Short mmCIF file of C-alpha atoms and ligand atoms in Angstrom, two decimals:
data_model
loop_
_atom_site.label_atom_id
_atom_site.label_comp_id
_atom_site.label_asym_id
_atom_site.label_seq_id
_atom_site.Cartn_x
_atom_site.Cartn_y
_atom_site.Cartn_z
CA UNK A 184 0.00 0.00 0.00
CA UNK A 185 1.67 3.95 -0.51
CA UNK A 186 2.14 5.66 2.42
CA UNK A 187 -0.28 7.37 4.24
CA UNK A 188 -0.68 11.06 3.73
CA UNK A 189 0.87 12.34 7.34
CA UNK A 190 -2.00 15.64 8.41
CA UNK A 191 -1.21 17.33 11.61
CA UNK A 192 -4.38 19.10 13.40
CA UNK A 193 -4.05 22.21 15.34
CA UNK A 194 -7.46 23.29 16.23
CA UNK A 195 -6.27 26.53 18.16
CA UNK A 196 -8.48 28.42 19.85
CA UNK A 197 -12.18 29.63 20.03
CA UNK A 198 -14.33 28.81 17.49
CA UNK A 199 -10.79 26.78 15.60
CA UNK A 200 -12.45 23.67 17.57
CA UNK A 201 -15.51 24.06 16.42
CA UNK A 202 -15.24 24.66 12.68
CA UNK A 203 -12.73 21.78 12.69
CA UNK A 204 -14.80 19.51 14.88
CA UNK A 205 -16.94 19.88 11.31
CA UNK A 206 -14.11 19.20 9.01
CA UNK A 207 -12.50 16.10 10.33
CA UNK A 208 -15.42 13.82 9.43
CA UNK A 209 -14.49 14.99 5.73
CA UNK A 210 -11.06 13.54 6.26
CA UNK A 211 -12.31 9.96 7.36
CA UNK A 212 -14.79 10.28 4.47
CA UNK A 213 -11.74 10.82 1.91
CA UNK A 214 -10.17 7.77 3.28
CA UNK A 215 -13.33 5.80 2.95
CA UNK A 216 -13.20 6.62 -0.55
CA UNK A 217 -9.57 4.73 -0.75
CA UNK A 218 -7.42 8.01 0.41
CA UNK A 219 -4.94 6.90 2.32
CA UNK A 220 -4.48 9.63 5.77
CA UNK A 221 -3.12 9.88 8.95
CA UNK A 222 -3.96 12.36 11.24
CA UNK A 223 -2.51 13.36 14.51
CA UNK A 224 -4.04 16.40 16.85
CA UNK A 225 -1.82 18.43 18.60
CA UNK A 226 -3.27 20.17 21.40
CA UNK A 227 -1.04 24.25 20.44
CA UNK A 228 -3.09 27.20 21.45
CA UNK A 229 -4.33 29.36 24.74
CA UNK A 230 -5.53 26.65 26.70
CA UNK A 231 -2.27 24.89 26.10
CA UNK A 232 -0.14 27.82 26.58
CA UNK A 233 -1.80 28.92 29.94
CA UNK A 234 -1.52 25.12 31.02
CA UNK A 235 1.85 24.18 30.24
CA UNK A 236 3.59 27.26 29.07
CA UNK A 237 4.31 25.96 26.02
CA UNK A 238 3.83 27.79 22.54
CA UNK A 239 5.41 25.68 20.50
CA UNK A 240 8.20 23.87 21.22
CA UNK A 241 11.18 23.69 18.91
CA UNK A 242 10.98 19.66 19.02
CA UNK A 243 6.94 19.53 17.98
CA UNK A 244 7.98 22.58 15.85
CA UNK A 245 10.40 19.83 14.25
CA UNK A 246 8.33 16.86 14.12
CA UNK A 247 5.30 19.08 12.29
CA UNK A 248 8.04 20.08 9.65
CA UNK A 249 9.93 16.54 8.70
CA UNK A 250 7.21 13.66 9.80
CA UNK A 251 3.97 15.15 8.18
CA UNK A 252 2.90 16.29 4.61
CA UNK A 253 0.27 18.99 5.55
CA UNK A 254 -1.34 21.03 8.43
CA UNK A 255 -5.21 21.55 8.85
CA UNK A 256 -5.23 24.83 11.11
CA UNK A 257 -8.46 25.98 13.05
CA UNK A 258 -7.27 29.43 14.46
CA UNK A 259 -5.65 30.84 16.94
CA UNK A 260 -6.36 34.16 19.11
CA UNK A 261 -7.35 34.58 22.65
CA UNK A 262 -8.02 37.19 25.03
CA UNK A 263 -6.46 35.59 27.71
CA UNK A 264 -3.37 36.11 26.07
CA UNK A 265 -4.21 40.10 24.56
CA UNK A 266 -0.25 40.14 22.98
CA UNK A 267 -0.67 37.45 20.45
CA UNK A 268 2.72 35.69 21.49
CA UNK A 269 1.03 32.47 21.23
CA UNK A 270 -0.11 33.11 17.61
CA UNK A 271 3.15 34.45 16.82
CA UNK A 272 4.54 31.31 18.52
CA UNK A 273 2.57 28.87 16.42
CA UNK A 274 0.42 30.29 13.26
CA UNK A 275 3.50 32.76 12.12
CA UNK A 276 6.66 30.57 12.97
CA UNK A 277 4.42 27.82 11.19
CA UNK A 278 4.03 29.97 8.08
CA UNK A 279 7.64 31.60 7.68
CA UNK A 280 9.53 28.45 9.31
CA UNK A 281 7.93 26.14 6.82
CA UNK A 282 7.98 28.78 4.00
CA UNK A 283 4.44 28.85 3.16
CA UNK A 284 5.20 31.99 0.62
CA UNK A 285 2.04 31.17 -0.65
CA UNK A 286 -1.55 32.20 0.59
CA UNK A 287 -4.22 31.30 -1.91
CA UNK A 288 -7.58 32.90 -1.26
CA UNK A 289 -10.23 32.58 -3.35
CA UNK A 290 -13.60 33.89 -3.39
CA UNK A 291 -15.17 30.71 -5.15
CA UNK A 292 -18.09 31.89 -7.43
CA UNK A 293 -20.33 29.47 -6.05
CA UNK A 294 -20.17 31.38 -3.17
CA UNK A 295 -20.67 34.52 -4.42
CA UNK A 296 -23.65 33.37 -6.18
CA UNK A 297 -23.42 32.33 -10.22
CA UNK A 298 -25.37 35.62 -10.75
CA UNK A 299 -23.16 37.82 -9.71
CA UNK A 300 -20.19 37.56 -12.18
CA UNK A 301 -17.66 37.97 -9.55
CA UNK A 302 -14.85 35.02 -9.40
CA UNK A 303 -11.29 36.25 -8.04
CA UNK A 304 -8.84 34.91 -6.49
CA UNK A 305 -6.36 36.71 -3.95
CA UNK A 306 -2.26 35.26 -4.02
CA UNK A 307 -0.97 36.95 -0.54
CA UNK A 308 2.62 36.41 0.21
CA UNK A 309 2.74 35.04 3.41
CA UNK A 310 5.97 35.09 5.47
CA UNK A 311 7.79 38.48 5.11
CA UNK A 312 6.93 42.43 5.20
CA UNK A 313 6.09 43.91 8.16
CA UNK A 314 5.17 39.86 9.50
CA UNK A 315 8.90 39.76 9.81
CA UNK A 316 7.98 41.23 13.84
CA UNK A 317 11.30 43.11 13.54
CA UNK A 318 10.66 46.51 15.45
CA UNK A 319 11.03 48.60 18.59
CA UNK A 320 8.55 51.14 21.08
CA UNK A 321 10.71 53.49 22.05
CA UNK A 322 10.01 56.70 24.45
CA UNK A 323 7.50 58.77 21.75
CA UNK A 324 8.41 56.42 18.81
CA UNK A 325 7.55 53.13 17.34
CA UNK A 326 9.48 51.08 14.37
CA UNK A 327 7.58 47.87 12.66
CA UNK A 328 10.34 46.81 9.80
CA UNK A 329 9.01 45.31 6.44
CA UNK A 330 11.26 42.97 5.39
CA UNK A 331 10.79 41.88 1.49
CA UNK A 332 13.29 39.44 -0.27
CA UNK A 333 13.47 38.97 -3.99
CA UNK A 334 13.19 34.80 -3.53
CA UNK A 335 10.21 34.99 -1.78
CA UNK A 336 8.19 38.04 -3.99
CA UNK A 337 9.35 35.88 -7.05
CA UNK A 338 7.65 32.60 -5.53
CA UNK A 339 4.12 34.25 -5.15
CA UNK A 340 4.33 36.55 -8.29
CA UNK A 341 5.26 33.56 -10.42
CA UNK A 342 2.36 31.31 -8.69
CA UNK A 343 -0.03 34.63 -9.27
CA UNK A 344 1.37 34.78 -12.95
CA UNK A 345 0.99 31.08 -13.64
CA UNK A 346 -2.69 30.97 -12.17
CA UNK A 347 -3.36 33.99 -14.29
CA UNK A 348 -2.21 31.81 -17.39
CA UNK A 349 -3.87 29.11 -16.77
CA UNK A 350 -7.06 31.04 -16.18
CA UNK A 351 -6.04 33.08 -19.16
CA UNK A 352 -7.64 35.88 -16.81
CA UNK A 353 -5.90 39.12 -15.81
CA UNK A 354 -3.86 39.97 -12.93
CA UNK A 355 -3.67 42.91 -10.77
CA UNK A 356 -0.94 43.42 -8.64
CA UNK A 357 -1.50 45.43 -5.36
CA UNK A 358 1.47 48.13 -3.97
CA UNK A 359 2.15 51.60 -2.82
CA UNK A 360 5.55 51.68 -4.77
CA UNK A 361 4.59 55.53 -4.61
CA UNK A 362 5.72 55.74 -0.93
CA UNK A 363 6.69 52.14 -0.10
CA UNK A 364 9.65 52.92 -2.52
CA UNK A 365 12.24 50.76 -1.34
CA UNK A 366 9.91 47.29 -0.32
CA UNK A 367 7.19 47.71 -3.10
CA UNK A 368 9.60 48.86 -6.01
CA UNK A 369 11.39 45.36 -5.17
CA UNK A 370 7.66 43.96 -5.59
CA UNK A 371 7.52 46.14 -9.24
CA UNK A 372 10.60 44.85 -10.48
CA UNK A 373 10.04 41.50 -10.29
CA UNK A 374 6.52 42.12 -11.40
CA UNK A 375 7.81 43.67 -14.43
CA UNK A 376 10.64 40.52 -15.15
CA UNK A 377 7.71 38.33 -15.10
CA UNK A 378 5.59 40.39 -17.41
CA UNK A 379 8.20 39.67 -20.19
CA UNK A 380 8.27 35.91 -19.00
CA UNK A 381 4.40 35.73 -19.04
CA UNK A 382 3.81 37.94 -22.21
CA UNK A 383 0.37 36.08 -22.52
CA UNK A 384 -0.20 37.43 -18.99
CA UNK A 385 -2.49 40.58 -18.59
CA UNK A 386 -0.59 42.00 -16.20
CA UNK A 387 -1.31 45.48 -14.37
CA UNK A 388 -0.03 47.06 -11.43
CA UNK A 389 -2.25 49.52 -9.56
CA UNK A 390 -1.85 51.47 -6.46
CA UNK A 391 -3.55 49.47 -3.56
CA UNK A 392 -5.79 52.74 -2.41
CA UNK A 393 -7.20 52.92 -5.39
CA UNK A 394 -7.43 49.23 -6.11
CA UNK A 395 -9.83 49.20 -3.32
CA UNK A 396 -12.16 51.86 -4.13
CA UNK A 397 -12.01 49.89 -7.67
CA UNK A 398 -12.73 46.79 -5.93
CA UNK A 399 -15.80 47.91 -3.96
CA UNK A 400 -17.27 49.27 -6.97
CA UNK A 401 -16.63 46.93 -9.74
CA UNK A 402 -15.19 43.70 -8.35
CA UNK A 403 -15.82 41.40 -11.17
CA UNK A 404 -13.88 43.49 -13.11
CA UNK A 405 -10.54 41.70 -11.11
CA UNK A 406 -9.41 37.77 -11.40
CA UNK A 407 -6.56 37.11 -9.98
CA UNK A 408 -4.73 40.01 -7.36
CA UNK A 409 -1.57 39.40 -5.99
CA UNK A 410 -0.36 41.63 -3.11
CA UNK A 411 2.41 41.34 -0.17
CA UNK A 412 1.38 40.26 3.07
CA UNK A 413 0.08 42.97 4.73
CA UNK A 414 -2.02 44.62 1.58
CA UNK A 415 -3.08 40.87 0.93
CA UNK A 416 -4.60 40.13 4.58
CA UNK A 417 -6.44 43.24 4.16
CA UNK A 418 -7.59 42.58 0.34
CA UNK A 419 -8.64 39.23 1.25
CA UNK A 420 -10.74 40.14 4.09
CA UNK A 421 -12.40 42.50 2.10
CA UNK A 422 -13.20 40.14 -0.50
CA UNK A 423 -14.82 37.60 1.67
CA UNK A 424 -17.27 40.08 2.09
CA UNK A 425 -18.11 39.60 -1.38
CA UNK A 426 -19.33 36.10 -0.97
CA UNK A 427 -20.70 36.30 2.74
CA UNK A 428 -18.09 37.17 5.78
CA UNK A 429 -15.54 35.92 7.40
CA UNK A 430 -17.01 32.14 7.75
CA UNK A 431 -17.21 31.06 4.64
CA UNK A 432 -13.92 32.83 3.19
CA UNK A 433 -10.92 29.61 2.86
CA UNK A 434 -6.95 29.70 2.47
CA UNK A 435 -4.56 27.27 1.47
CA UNK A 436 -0.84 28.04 2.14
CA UNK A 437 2.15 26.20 0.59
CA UNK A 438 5.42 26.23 -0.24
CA UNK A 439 6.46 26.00 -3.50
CA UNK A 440 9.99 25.21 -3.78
CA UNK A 441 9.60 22.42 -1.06
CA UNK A 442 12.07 22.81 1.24
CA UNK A 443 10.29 20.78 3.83
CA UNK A 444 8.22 17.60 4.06
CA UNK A 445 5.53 19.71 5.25
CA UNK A 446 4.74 22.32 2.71
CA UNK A 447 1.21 23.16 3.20
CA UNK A 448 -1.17 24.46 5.47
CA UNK A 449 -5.20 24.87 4.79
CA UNK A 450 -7.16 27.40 7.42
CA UNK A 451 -9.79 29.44 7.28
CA UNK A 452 -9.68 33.22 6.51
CA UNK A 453 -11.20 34.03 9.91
CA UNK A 454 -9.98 33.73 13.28
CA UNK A 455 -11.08 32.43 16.48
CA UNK A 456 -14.08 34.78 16.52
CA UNK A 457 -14.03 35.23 20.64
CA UNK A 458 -17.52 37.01 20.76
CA UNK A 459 -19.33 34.07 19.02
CA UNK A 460 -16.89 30.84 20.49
CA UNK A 461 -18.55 28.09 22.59
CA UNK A 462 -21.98 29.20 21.41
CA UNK A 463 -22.27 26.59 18.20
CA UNK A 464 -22.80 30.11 16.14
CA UNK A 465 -19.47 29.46 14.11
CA UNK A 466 -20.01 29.18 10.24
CA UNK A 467 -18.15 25.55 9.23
CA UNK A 468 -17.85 26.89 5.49
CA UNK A 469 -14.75 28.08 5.73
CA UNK A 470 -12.89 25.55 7.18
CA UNK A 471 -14.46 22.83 5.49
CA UNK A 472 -13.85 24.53 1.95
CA UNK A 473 -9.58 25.13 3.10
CA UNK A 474 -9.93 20.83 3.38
CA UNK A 475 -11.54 21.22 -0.25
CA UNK A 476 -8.50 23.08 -1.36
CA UNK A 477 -6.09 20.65 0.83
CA UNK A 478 -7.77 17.83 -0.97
CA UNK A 479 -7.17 19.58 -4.08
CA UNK A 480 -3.48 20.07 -3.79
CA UNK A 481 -2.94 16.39 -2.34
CA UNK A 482 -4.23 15.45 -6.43
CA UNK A 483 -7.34 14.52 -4.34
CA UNK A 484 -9.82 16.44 -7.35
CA UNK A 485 -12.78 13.94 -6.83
CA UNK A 486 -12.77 14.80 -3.22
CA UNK A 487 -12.28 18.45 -3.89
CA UNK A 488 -14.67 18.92 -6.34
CA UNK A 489 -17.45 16.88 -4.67
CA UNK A 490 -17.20 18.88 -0.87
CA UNK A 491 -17.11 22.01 -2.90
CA UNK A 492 -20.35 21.13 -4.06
CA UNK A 493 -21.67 19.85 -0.95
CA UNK A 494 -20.92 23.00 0.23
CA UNK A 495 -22.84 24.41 -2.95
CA UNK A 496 -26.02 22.61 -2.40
CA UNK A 497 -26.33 23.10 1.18
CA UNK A 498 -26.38 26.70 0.78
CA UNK A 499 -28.26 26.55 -2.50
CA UNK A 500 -30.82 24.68 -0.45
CA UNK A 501 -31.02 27.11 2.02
CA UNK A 502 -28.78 25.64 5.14
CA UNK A 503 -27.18 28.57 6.80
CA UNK A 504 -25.64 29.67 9.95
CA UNK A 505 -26.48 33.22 12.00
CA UNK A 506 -24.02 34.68 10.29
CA UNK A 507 -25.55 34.40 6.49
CA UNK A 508 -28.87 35.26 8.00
CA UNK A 509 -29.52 31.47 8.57
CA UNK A 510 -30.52 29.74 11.82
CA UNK A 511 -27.96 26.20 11.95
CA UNK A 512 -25.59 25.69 14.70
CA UNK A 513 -22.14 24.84 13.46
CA UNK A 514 -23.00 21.34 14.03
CA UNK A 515 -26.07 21.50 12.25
CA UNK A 516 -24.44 23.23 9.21
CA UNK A 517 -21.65 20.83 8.85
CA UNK A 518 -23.88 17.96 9.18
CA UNK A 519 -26.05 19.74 6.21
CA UNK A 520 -22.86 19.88 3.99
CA UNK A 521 -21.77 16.23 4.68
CA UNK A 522 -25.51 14.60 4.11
CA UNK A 523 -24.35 15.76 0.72
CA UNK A 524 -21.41 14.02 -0.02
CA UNK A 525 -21.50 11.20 -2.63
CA UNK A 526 -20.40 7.59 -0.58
P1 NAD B 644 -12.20 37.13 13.52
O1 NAD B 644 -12.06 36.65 12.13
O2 NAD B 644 -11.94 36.16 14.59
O3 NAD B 644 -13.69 37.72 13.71
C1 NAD B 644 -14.16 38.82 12.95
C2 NAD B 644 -15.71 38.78 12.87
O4 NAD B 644 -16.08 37.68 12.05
C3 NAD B 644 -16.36 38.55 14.23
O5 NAD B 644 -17.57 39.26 14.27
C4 NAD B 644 -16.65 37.05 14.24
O6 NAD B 644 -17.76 36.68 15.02
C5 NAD B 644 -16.91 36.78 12.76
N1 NAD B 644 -16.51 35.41 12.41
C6 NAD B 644 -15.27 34.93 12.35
N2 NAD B 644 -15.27 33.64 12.04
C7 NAD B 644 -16.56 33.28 11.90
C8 NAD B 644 -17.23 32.06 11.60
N3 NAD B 644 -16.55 30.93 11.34
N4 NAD B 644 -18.57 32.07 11.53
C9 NAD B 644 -19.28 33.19 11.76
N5 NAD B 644 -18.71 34.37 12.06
C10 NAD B 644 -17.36 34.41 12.14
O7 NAD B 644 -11.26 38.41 13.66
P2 NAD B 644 -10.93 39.30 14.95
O8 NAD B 644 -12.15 39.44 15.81
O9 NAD B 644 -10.26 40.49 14.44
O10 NAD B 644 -9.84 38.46 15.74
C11 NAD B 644 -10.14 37.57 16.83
C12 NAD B 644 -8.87 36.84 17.20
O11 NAD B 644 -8.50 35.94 16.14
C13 NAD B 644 -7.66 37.75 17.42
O12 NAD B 644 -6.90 37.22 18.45
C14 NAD B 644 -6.92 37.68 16.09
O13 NAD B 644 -5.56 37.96 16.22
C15 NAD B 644 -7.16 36.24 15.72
N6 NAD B 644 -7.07 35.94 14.29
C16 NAD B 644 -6.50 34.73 13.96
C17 NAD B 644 -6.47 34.32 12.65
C18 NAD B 644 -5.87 32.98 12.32
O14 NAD B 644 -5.70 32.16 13.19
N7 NAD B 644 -5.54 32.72 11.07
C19 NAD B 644 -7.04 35.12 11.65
C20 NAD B 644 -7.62 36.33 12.02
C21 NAD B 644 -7.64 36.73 13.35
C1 IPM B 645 -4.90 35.90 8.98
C2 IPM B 645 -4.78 36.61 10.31
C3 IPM B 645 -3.34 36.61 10.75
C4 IPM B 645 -2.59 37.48 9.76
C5 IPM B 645 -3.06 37.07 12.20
C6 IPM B 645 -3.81 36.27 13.20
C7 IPM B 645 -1.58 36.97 12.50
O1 IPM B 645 -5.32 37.89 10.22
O2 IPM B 645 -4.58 34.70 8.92
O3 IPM B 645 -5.32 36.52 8.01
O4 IPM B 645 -2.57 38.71 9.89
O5 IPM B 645 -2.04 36.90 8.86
MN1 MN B 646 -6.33 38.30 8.33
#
């Protein structure tokens, strides 16, 4: 038999449980089908932190990196902890110790609703900029550094560029190379080698400020956007408001030069949503469409393909959580979704 597929699952915190609680059944449902899976929980986040004192530690951090193939990641984010060390700790050393350059969000069109034209997809670089946590607070003063190197700006321009191809759809690239002179003309360059690699590529640059404004009004007028880290977690959150909030919106990070066994991670777009956790309120979509696109990049298409339309029909048939106006708990929702899935 081939070897399993190794999947580490970090729940986190808040409503991470929940939505994942809803995702995991999708996992044993793959390996019904003949996928062959192994997953292993590990218990990383505020609860584990406050217990133990543990983030992550370096030999876990090790273990997650050589002895499994992927990560399924709830979220992370607790008030108990109002500095975000363990998040840094985990979610961020996860993303830039592994690599993950790329963060693929898309705003599926099913989602969106067919009628509505819209269908774009957001490529956010994932590890460097002002993630880098470089900085100081100094008496009347405060320095956050962006960091942006030409490897990893390549990486998720040329996975922007090749989704653009293969969608033979345009791509806009996100920056404020008018003041950001130094990081984003680094992000131009290399935009503009690529344009002469891709010449099939419709390729545009556009100031991010008024990218948004163009956004808001005219979205379907956009495919693919590519955009550093910080523009892209803001340009992504924005578009999940295009196809219903924060719980439906998915991500799948990964790594494309693979310098690790593990070189992807799938999470939701949201995080651990305090004001709603331990309530059954959470919206599953999210989370359950990041294991569509983790089922996806495994070569897993049948799988993908068939909870992406479980997710489709559900809400086509009207199941829906508070959140989309809807009255389903989580558990109700993700049940929904899975009554739909072909044996
Ligand atoms: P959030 O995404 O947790 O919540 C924003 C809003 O969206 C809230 O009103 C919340 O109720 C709603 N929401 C989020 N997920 C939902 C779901 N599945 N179903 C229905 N509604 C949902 O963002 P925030 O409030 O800014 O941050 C809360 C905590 O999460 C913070 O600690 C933050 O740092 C962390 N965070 C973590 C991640 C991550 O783990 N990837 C992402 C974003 C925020
Ligand atoms: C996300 C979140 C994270 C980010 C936080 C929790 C560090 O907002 O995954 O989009 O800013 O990347
Ligand atoms: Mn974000």
């Amino acid at each position: 038999m081939d070897k399993p597929v190794r999947i580490a699952l970090i729940p986190g915190d808040g409503v991470g449980p929940e939505v994942m609680a809803e995702a995991l059944p999708c996992l044993a449902w793959a390996e019904a089908r003949g996928r062959h899976l192994e997953a292993v929980r590990f218990p990383f986040g505020a609860d584990h932190c406050l217990r133990t004192g543990d983030t992550l530690p370096d030999s876990s951090y090790c273990d997650l990196r050589d002895q499994f193939d992927a990560i399924l990641f709830g979220a992370v984010g607790d008030p108990r902890l109002p500095d975000g060390r363990h998040a840094e700790a985990i979610l961020l050393r996860l993303r830039q110790g592994l690599e993950l350059t790329v963060n693929f969000r898309p705003c599926a069109p099913f989602l969106a609703g067919s009628r509505t034209g819209l269908d774009l997809e957001v490529f956010r670089e994932n590890t460097e900029g002002p993630y880098c946590l470089q900085g100081s607070t100094e008496p009347g003063r405060a320095v956050d550094l962006a960091i942006h190197t030409e490897p990893a700006v390549r990486r998720l321009l040329v996975a922007a560029f090749r989704r653009a191809e293969t969608l033979c759809r345009p791509l806009t690239l996100a920056h404020k190379a008018n003041v950001l002179k130094h990081g984003h003309g680094l992000w131009l360059r290399v935009f503009e080698d690529l344009r002469t690699e891709y010449p099939g590529v419709s390729a545009r640059g556009m100031h991010a400020d008024a990218l948004l404004c163009a956004l808001v009004q005219a979205p379907t007028t956009f495919a693919v956007i590519a955009a550093d880290n910080y523009l892209g977690d803001l340009i992504s959150d924005l578009c999940a408001a295009f196809i219903g909030g924060m719980g439906v919106a998915p991500s799948l990070s990964w790594a494309p030069h693979r310098p690790y066994r593990c070189s992807v991670l799938a999470e939701p777009v949201h995080g651990s949503a305090p004001d709603i956790a331990g309530k059954g309120l959470a919206n599953p979509v999210g989370m359950m469409l990041s294991t569509a696109l983790l089922f996806r990049h495994l070569d897993w298409e049948p799988e993908a393909r068939d909870l992406e339309g479980a997710v489709s029909g559900a809400l086509a048939n009207g199941a829906k959580t508070r959140d989309l106006g809807g009255t389903l708990s989580t558990v109700a929702m993700g049940m929904a979704i899975r009554d739909r899935l072909p044996s």
